[in-house]
Structures are given as C-alpha cells and as structure tokens.
Backbone as XML, in Angstrom:
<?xml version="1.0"?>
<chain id="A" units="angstrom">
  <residue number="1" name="UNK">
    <atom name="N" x="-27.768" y="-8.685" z="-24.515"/>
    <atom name="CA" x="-27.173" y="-9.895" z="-25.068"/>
    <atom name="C" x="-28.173" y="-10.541" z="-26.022"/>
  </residue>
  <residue number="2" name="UNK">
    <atom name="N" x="-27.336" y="-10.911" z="-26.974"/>
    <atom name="CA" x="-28.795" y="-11.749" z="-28.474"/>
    <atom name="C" x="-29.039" y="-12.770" z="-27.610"/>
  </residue>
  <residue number="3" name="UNK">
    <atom name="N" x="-30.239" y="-13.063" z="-27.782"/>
    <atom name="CA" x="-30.626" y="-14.618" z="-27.090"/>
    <atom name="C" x="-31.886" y="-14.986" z="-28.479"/>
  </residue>
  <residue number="4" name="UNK">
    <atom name="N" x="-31.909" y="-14.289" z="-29.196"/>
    <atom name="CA" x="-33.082" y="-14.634" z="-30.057"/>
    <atom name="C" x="-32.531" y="-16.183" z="-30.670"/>
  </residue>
  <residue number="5" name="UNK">
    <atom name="N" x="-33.705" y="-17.266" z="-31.407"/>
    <atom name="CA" x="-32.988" y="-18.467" z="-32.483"/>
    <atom name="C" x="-32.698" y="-19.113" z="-30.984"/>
  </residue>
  <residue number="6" name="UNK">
    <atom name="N" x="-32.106" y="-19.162" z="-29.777"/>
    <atom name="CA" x="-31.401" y="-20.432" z="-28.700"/>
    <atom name="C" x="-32.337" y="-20.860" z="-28.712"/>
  </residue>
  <residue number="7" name="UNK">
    <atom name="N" x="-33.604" y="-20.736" z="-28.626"/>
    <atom name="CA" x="-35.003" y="-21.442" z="-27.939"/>
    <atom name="C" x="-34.834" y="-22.189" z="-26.508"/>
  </residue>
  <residue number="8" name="UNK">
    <atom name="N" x="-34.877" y="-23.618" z="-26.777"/>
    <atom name="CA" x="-34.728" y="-24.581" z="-25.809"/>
    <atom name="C" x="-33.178" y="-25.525" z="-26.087"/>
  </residue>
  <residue number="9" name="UNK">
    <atom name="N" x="-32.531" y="-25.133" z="-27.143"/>
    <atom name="CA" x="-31.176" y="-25.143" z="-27.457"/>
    <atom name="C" x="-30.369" y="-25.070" z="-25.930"/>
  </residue>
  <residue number="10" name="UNK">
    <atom name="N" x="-29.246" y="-25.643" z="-26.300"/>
    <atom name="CA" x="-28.085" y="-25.221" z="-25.560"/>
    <atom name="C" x="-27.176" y="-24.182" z="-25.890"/>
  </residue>
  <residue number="11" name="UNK">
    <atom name="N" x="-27.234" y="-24.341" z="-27.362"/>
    <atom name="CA" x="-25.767" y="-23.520" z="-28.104"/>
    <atom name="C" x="-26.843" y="-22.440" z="-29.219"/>
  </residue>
  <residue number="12" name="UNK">
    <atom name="N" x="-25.918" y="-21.727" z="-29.275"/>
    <atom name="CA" x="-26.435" y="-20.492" z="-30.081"/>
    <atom name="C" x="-24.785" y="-19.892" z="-30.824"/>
  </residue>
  <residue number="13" name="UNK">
    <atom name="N" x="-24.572" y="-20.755" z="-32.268"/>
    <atom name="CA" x="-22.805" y="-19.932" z="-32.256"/>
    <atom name="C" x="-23.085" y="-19.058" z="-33.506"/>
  </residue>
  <residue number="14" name="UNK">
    <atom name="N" x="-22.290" y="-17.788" z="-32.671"/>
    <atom name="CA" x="-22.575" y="-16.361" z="-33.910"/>
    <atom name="C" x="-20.898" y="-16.824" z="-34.795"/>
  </residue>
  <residue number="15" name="UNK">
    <atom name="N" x="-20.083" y="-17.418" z="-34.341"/>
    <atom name="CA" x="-18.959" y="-17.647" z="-34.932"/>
    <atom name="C" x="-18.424" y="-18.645" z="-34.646"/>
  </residue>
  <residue number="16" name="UNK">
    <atom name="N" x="-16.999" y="-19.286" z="-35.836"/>
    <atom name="CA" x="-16.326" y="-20.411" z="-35.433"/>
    <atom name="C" x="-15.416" y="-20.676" z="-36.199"/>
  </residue>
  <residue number="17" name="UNK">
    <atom name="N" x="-13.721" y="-20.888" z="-35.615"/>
    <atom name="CA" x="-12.957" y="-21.570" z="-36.633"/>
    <atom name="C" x="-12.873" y="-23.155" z="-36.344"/>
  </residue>
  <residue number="18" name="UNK">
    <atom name="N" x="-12.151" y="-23.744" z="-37.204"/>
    <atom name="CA" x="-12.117" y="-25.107" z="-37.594"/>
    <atom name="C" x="-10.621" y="-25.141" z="-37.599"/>
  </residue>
  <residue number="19" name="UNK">
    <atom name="N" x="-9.963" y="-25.858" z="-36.894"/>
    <atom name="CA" x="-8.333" y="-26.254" z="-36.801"/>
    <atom name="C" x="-8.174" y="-27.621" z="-37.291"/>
  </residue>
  <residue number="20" name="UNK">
    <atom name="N" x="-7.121" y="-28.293" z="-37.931"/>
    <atom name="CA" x="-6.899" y="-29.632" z="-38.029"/>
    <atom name="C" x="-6.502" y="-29.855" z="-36.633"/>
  </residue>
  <residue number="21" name="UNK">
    <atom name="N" x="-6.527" y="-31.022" z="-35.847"/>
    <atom name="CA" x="-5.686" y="-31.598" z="-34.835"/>
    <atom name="C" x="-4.315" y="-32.256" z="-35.908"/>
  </residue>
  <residue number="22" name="UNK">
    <atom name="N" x="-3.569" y="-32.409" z="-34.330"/>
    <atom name="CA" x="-2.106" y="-32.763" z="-34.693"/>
    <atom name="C" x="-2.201" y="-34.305" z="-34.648"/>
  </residue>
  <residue number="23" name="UNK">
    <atom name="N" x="-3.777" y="-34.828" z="-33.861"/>
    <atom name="CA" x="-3.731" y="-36.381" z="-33.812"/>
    <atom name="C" x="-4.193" y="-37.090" z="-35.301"/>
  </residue>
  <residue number="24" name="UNK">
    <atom name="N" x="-4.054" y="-36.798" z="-36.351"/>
    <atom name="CA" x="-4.700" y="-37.021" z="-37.493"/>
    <atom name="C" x="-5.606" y="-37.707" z="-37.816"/>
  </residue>
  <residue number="25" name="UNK">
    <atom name="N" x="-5.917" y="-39.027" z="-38.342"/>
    <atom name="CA" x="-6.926" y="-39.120" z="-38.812"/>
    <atom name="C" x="-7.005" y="-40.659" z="-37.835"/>
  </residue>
  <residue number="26" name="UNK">
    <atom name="N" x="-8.751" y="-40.630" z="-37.451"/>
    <atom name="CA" x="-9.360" y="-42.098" z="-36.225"/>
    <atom name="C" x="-10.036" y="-42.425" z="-37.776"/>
  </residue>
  <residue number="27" name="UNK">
    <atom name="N" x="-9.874" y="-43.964" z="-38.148"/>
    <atom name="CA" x="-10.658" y="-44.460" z="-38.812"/>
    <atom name="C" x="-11.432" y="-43.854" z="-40.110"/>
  </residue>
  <residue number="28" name="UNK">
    <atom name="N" x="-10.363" y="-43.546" z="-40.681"/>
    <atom name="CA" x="-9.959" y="-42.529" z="-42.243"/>
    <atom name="C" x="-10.501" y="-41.431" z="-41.904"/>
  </residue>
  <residue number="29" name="UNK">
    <atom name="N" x="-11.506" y="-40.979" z="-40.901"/>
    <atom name="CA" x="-11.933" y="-39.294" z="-40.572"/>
    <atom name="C" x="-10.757" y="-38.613" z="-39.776"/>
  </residue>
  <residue number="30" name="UNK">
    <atom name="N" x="-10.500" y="-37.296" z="-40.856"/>
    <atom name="CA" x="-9.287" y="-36.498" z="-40.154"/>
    <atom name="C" x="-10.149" y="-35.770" z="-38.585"/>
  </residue>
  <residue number="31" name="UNK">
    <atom name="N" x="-9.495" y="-35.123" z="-37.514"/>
    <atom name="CA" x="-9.887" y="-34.755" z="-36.426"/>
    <atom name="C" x="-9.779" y="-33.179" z="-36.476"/>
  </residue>
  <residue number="32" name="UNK">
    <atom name="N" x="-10.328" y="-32.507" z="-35.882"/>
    <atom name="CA" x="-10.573" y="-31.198" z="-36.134"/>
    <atom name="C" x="-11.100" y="-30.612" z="-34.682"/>
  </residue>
  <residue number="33" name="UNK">
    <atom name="N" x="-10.364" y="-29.238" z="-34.098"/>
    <atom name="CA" x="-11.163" y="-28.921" z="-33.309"/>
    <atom name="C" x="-11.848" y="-27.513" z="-33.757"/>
  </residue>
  <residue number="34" name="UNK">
    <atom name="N" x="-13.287" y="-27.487" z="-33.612"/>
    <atom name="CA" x="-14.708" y="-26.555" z="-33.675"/>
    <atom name="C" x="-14.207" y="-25.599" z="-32.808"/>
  </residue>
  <residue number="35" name="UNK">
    <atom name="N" x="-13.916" y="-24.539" z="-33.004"/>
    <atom name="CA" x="-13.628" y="-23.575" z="-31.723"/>
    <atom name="C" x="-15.154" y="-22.207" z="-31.787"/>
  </residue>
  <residue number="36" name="UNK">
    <atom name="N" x="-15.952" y="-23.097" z="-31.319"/>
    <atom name="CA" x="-17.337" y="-22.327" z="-31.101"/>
    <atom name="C" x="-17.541" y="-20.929" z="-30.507"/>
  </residue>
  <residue number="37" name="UNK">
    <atom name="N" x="-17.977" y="-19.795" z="-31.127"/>
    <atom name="CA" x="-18.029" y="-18.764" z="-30.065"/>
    <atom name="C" x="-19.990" y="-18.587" z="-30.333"/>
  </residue>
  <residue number="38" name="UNK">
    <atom name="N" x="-20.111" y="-17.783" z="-29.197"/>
    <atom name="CA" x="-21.848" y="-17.766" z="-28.948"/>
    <atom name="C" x="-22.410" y="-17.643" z="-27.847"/>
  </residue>
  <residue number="39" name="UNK">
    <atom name="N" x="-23.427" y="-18.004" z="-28.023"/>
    <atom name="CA" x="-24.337" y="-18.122" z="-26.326"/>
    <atom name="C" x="-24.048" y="-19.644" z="-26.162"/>
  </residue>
  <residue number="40" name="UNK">
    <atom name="N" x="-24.817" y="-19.538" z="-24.629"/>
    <atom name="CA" x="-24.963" y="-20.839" z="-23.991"/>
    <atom name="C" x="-26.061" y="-20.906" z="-23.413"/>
  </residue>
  <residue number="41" name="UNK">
    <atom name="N" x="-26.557" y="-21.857" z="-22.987"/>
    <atom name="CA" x="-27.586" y="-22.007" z="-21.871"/>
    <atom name="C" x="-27.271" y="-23.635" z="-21.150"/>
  </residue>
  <residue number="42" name="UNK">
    <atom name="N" x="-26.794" y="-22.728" z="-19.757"/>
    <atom name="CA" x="-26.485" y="-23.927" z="-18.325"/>
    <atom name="C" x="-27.573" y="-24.983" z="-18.029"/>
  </residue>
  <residue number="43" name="UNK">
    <atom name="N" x="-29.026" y="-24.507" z="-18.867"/>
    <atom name="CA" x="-29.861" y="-24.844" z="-18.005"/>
    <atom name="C" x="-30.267" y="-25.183" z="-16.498"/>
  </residue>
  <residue number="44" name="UNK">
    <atom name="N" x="-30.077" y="-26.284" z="-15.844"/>
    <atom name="CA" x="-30.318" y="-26.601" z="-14.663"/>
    <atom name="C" x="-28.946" y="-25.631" z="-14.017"/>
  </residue>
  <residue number="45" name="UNK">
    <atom name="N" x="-28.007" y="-25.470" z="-14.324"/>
    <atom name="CA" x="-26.776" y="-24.957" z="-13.249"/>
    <atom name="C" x="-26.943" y="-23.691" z="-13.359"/>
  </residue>
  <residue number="46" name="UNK">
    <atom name="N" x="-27.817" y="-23.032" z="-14.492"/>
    <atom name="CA" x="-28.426" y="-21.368" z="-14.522"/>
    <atom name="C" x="-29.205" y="-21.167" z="-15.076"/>
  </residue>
  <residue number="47" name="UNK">
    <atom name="N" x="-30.295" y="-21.873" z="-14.576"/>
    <atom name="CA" x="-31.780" y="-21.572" z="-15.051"/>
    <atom name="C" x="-31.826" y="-20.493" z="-15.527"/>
  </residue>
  <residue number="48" name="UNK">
    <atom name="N" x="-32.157" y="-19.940" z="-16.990"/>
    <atom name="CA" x="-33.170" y="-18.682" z="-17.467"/>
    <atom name="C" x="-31.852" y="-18.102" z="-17.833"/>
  </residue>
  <residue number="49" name="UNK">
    <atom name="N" x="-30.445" y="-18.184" z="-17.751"/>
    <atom name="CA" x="-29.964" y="-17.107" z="-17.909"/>
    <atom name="C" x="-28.906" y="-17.672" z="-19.315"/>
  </residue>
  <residue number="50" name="UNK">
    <atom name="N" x="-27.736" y="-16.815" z="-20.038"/>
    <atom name="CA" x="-27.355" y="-17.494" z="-21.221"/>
    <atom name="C" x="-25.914" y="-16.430" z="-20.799"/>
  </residue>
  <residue number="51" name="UNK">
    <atom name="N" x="-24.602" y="-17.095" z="-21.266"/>
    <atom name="CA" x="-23.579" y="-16.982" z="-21.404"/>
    <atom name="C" x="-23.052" y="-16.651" z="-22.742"/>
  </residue>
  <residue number="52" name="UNK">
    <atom name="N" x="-22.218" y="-15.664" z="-22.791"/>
    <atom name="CA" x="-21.035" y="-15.502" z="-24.035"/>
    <atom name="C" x="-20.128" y="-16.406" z="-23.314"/>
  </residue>
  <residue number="53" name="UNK">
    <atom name="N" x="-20.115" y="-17.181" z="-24.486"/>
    <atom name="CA" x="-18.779" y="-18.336" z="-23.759"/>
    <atom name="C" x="-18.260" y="-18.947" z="-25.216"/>
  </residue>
  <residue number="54" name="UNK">
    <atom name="N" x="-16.726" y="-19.716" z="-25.619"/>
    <atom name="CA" x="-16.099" y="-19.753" z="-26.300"/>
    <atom name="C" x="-16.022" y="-21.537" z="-25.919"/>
  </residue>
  <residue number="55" name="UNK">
    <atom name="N" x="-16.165" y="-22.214" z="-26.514"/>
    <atom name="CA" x="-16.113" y="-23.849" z="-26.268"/>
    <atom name="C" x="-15.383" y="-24.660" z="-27.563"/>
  </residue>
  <residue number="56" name="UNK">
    <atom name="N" x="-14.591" y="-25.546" z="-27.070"/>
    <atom name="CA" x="-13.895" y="-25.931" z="-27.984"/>
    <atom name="C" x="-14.661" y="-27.733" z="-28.179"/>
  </residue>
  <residue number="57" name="UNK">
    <atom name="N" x="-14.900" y="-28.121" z="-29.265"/>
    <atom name="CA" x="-15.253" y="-29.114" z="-29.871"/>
    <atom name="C" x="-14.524" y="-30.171" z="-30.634"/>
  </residue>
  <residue number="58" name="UNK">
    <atom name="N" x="-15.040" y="-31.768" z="-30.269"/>
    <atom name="CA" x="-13.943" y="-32.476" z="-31.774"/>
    <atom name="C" x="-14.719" y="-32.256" z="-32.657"/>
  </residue>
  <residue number="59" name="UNK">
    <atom name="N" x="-14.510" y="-32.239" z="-34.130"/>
    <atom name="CA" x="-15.083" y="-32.519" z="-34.984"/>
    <atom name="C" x="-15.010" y="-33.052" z="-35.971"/>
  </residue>
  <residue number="60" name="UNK">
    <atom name="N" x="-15.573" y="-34.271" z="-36.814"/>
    <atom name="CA" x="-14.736" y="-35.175" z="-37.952"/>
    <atom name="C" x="-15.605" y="-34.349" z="-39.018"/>
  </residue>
  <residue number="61" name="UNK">
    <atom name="N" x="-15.027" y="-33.763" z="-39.889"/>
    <atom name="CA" x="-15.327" y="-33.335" z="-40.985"/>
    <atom name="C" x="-15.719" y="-31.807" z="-40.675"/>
  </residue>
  <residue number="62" name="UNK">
    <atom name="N" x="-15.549" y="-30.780" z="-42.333"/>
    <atom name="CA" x="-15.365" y="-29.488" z="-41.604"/>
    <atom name="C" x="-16.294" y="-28.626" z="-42.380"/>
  </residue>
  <residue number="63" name="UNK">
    <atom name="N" x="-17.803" y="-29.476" z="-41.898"/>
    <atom name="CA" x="-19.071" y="-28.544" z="-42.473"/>
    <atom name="C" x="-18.947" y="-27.375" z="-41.864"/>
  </residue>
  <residue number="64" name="UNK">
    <atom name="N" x="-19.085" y="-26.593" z="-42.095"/>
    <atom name="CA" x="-19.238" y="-25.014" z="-41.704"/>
    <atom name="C" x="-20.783" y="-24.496" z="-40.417"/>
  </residue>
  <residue number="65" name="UNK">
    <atom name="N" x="-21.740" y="-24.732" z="-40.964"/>
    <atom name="CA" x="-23.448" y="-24.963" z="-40.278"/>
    <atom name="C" x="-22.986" y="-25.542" z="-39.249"/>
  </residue>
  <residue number="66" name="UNK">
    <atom name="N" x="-23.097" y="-24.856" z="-38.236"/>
    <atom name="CA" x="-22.925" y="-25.952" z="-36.863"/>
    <atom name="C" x="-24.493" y="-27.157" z="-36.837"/>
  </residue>
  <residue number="67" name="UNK">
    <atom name="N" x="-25.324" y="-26.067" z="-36.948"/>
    <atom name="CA" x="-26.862" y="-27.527" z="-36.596"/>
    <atom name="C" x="-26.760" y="-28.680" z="-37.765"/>
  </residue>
  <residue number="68" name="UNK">
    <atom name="N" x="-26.185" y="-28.245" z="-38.977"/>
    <atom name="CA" x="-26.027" y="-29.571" z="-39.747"/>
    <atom name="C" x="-24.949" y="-30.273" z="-39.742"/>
  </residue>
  <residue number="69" name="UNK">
    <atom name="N" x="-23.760" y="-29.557" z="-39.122"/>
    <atom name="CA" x="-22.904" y="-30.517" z="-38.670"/>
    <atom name="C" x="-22.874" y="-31.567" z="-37.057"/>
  </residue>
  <residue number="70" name="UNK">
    <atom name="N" x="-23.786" y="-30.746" z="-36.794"/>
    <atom name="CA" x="-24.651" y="-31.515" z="-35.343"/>
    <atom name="C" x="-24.991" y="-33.066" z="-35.958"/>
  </residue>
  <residue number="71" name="UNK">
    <atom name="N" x="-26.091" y="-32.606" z="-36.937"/>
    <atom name="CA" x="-27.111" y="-33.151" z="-37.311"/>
    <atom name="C" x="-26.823" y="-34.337" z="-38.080"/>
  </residue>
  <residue number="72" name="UNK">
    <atom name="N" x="-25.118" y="-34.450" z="-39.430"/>
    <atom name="CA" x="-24.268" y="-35.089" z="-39.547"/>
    <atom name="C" x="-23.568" y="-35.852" z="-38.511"/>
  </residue>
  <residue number="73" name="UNK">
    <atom name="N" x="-23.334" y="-35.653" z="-37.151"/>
    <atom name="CA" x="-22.626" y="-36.459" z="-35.780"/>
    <atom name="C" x="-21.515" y="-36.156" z="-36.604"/>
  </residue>
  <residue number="74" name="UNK">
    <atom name="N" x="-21.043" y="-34.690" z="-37.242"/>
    <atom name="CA" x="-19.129" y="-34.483" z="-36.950"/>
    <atom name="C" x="-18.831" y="-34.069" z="-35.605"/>
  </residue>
  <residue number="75" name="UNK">
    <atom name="N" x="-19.684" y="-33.452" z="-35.200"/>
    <atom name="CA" x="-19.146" y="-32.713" z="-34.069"/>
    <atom name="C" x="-19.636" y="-34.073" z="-32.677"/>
  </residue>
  <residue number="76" name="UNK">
    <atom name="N" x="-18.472" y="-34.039" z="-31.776"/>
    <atom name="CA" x="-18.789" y="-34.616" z="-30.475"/>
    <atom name="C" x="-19.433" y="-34.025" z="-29.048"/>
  </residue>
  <residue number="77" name="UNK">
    <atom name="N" x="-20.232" y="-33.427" z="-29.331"/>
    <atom name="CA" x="-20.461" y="-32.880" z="-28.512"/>
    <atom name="C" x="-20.421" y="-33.802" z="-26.475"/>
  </residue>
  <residue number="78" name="UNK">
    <atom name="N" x="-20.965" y="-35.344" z="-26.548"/>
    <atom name="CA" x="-20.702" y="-35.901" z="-25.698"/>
    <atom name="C" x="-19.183" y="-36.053" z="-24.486"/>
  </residue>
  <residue number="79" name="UNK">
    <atom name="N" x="-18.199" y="-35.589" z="-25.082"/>
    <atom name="CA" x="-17.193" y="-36.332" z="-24.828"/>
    <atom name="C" x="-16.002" y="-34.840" z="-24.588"/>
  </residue>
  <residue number="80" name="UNK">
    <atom name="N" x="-14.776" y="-34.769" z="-23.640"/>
    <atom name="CA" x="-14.215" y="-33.852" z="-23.968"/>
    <atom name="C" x="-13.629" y="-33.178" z="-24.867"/>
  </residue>
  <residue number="81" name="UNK">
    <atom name="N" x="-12.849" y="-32.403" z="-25.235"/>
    <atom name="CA" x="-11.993" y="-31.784" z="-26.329"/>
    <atom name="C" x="-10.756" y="-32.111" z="-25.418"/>
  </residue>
  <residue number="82" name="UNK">
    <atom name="N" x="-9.950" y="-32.728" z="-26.228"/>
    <atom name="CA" x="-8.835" y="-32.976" z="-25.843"/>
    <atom name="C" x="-7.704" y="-32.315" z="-26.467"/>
  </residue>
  <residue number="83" name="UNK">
    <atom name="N" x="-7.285" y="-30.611" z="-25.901"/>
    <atom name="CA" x="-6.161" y="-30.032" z="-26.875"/>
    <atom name="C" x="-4.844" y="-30.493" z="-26.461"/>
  </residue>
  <residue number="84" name="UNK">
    <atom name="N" x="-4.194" y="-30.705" z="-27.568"/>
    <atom name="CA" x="-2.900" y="-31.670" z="-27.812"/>
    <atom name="C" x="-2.095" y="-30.884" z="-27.378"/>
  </residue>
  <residue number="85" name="UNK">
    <atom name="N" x="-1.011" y="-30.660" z="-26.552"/>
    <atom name="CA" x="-0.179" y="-29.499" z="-26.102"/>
    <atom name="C" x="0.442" y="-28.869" z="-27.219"/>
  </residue>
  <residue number="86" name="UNK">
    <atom name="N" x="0.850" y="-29.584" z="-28.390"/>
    <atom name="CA" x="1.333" y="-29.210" z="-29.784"/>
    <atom name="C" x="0.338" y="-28.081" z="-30.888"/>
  </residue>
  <residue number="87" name="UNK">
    <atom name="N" x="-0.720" y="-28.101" z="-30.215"/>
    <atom name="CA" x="-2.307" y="-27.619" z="-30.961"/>
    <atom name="C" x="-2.553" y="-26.281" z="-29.745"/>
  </residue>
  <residue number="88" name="UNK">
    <atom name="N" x="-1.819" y="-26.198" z="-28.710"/>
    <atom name="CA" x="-2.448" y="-25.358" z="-27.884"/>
    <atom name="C" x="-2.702" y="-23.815" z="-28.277"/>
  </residue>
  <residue number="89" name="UNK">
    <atom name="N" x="-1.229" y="-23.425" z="-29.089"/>
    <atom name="CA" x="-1.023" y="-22.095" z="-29.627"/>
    <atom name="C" x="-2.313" y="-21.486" z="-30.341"/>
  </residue>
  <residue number="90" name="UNK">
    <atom name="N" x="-2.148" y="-22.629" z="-31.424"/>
    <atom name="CA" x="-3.296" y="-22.330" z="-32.806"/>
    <atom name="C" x="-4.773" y="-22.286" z="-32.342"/>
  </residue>
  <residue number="91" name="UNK">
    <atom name="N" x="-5.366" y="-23.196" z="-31.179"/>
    <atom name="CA" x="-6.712" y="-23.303" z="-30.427"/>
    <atom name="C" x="-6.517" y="-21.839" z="-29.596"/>
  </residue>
  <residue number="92" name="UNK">
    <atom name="N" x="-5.849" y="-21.085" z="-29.009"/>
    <atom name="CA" x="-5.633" y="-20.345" z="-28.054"/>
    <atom name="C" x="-6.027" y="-19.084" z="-29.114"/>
  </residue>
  <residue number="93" name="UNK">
    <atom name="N" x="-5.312" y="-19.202" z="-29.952"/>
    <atom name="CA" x="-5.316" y="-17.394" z="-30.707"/>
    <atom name="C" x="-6.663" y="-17.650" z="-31.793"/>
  </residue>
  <residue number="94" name="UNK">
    <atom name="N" x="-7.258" y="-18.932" z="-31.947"/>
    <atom name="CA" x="-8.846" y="-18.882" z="-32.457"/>
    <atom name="C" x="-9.292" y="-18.530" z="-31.438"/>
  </residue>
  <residue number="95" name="UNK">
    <atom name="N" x="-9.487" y="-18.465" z="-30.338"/>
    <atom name="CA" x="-10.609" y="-17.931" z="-29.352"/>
    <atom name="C" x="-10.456" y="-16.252" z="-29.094"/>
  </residue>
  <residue number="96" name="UNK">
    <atom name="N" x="-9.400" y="-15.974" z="-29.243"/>
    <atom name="CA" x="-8.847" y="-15.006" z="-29.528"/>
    <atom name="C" x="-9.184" y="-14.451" z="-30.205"/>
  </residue>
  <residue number="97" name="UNK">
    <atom name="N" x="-9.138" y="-14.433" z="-31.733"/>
    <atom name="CA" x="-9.491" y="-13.996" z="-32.771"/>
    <atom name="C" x="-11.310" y="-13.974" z="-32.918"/>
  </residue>
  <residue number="98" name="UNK">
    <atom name="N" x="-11.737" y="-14.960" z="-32.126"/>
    <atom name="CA" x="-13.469" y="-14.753" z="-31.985"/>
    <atom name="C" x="-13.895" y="-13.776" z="-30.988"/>
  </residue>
  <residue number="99" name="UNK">
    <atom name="N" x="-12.869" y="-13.753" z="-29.934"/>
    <atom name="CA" x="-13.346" y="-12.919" z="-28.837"/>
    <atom name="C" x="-13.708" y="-11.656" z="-29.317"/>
  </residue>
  <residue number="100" name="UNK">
    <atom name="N" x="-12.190" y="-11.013" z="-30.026"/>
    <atom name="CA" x="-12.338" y="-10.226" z="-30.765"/>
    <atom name="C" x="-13.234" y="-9.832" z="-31.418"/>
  </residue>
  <residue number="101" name="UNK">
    <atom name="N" x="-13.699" y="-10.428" z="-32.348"/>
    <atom name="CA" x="-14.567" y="-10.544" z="-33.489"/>
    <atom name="C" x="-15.874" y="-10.366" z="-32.819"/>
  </residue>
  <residue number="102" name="UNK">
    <atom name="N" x="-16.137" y="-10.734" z="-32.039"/>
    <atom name="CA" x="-17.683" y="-10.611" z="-31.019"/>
    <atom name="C" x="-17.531" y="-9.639" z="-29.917"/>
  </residue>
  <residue number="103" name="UNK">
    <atom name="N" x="-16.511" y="-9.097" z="-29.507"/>
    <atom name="CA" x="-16.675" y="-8.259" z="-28.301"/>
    <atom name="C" x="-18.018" y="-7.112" z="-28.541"/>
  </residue>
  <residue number="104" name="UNK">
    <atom name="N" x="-18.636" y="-7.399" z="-27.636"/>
    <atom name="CA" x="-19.670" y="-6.438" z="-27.524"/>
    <atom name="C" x="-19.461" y="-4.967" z="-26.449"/>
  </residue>
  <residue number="105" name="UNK">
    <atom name="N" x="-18.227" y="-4.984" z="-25.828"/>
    <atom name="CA" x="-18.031" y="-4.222" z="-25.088"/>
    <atom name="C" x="-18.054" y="-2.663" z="-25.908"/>
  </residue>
</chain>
C-alpha cells in the first residue's frame, strides 16, 4: 500500500470527484460534495497503520489540490457530509468510479 507524502497527515488523496449539492448555494458559496479517494490514518483508533478508504466531504468552491483547498477552508473537514437523498445516486457511482480507478487488487 503507498503510504509515501501522508507523513503525520491524516489524508493522503490519490483521487477525487467534485459534485454540486442539490442544497445550493449558503451565503453566495455554491455547496459541493469532495468525494475523496486515498489513504487514511486513524491515528489513535489505529496507531501505525493507514486505510484505502473513500470519504465524502462539503466543499465551497471547486479547487481541484486538496491541501490548497484545505488550506483555502473550502473543504469542511470538521463537520459531517450530509448526502441529500436526491444527491445519493450521483455521490454513490463517484465512489464507484474511484474505487475503480484505484483498485489495486
């Protein structure tokens, strides 16, 4: 598994699409969910070890660079992803389409 670049990171994403949400726009920023694929690191809940895992994100604005869209505060990382039951399809077949795209099997 790549673990090179995570360092002391949490996230490590080799891929990602960008969806509009169906809730449109909070305070003229349209809403967007980040559908992250990559490593992880649990830290304390799995010390030392790192996950292929697929995480879905809000995000206001649709920089591409996840660390500079970090680094901008588009992405929420604090707070849940809330998929809209209307949004479920389109979020479902991006993870899909990354799984794909990354299967290392």
């Amino acid at each position: 598994m790549r673990t090179q670049g995570i360092k002391d990171g949490i996230y490590q994403e080799w891929g990602h699409r960008i969806i509009p949400s169906s809730a449109g726009e909070l305070k003229g920023q349209k809403r967007y969910y980040r559908i992250f694929y990559g490593l992880v690191h649990w830290r304390e809940a799995d010390a030392g070890n790192y996950h292929k895992a697929c995480v879905p994100f809000v995000q206001y604005g649709t920089t591409s660079d996840f660390d500079l869209a970090r680094r901008k505060k588009e992405i929420r990382e604090l707070y849940p992803c809330h998929i809209l039951g209307q949004d479920l399809d389109k979020v479902l077949a991006a993870m899909a389409e990354l799984e794909v795209e990354f299967n290392e099997n």
